[in-house]
Coordinates of C-alpha atoms in Angstrom, one line a residue:
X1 CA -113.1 32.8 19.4
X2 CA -114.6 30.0 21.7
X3 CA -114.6 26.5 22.3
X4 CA -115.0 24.3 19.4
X5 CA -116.9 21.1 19.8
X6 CA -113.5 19.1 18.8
X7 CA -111.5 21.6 21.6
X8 CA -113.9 20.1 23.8
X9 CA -113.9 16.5 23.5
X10 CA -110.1 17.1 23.3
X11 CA -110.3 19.0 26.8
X12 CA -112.6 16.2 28.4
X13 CA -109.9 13.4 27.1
X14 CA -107.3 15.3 28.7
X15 CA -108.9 15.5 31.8
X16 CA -109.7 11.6 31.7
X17 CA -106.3 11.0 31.1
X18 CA -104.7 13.1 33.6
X19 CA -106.9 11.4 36.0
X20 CA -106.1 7.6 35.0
X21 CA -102.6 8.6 35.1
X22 CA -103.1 10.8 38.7
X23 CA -105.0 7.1 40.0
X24 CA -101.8 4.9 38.2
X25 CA -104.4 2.9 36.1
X26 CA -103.5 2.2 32.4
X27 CA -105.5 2.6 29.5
X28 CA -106.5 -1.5 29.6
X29 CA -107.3 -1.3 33.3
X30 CA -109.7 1.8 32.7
X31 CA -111.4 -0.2 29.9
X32 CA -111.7 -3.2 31.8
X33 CA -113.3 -1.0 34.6
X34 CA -115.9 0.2 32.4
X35 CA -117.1 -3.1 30.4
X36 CA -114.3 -2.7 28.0
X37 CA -111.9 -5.0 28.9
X38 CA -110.2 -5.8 25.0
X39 CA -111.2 -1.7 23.9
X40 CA -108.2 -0.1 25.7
X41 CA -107.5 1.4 22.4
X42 CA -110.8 3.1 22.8
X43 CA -109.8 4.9 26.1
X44 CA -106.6 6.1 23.4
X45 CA -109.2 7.2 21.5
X46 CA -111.3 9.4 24.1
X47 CA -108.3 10.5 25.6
X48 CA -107.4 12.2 22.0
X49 CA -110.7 13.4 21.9
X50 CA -111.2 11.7 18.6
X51 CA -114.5 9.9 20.3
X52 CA -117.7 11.7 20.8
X53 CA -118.1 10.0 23.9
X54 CA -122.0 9.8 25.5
X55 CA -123.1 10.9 28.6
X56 CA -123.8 7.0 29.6
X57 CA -120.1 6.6 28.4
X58 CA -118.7 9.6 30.3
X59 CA -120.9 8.2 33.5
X60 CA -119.2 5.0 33.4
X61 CA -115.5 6.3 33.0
X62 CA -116.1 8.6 35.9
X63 CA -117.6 6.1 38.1
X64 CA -114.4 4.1 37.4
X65 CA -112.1 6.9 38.1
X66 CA -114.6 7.5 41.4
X67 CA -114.9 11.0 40.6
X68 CA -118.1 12.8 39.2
X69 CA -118.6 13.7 35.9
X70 CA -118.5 17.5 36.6
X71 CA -114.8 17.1 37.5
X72 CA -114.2 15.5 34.0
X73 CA -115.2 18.5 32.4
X74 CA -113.3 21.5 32.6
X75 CA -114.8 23.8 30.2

């Protein structure tokens, strides 16, 4: 069986959160860095993979995290 669509924004949330936690940023630092500054419960949310986050989305969070978006995604 493959890779559901959930498995994968659950996978891509992983990845943004083990890169937050790799740079020492918290979730309200993250959202601040990406226009978001009072949303740091929507970085929770990503993270879970319980947002189906956008390409302009993902663009920003990687830019934050200074990394491209191809080394978000690991599937």
């Amino acid at each position: 069986m493959g890779v559901t669509q959930d498995n994968k924004y659950e996978r891509l949330g992983k990845s943004i959160r083990e890169e937050r936690l790799a740079q020492g940023l918290s979730q309200r630092t993250l959202a601040g860095m990406i226009g978001q500054p009072n949303f740091h419960t929507y970085i929770t949310r990503v993270e879970q993979g319980k947002i189906k986050i956008g390409l302009e989305q993902l663009g920003r969070i990687a830019d934050a995290l200074g990394v491209e978006v191809r080394d978000l995604i690991d599937f």
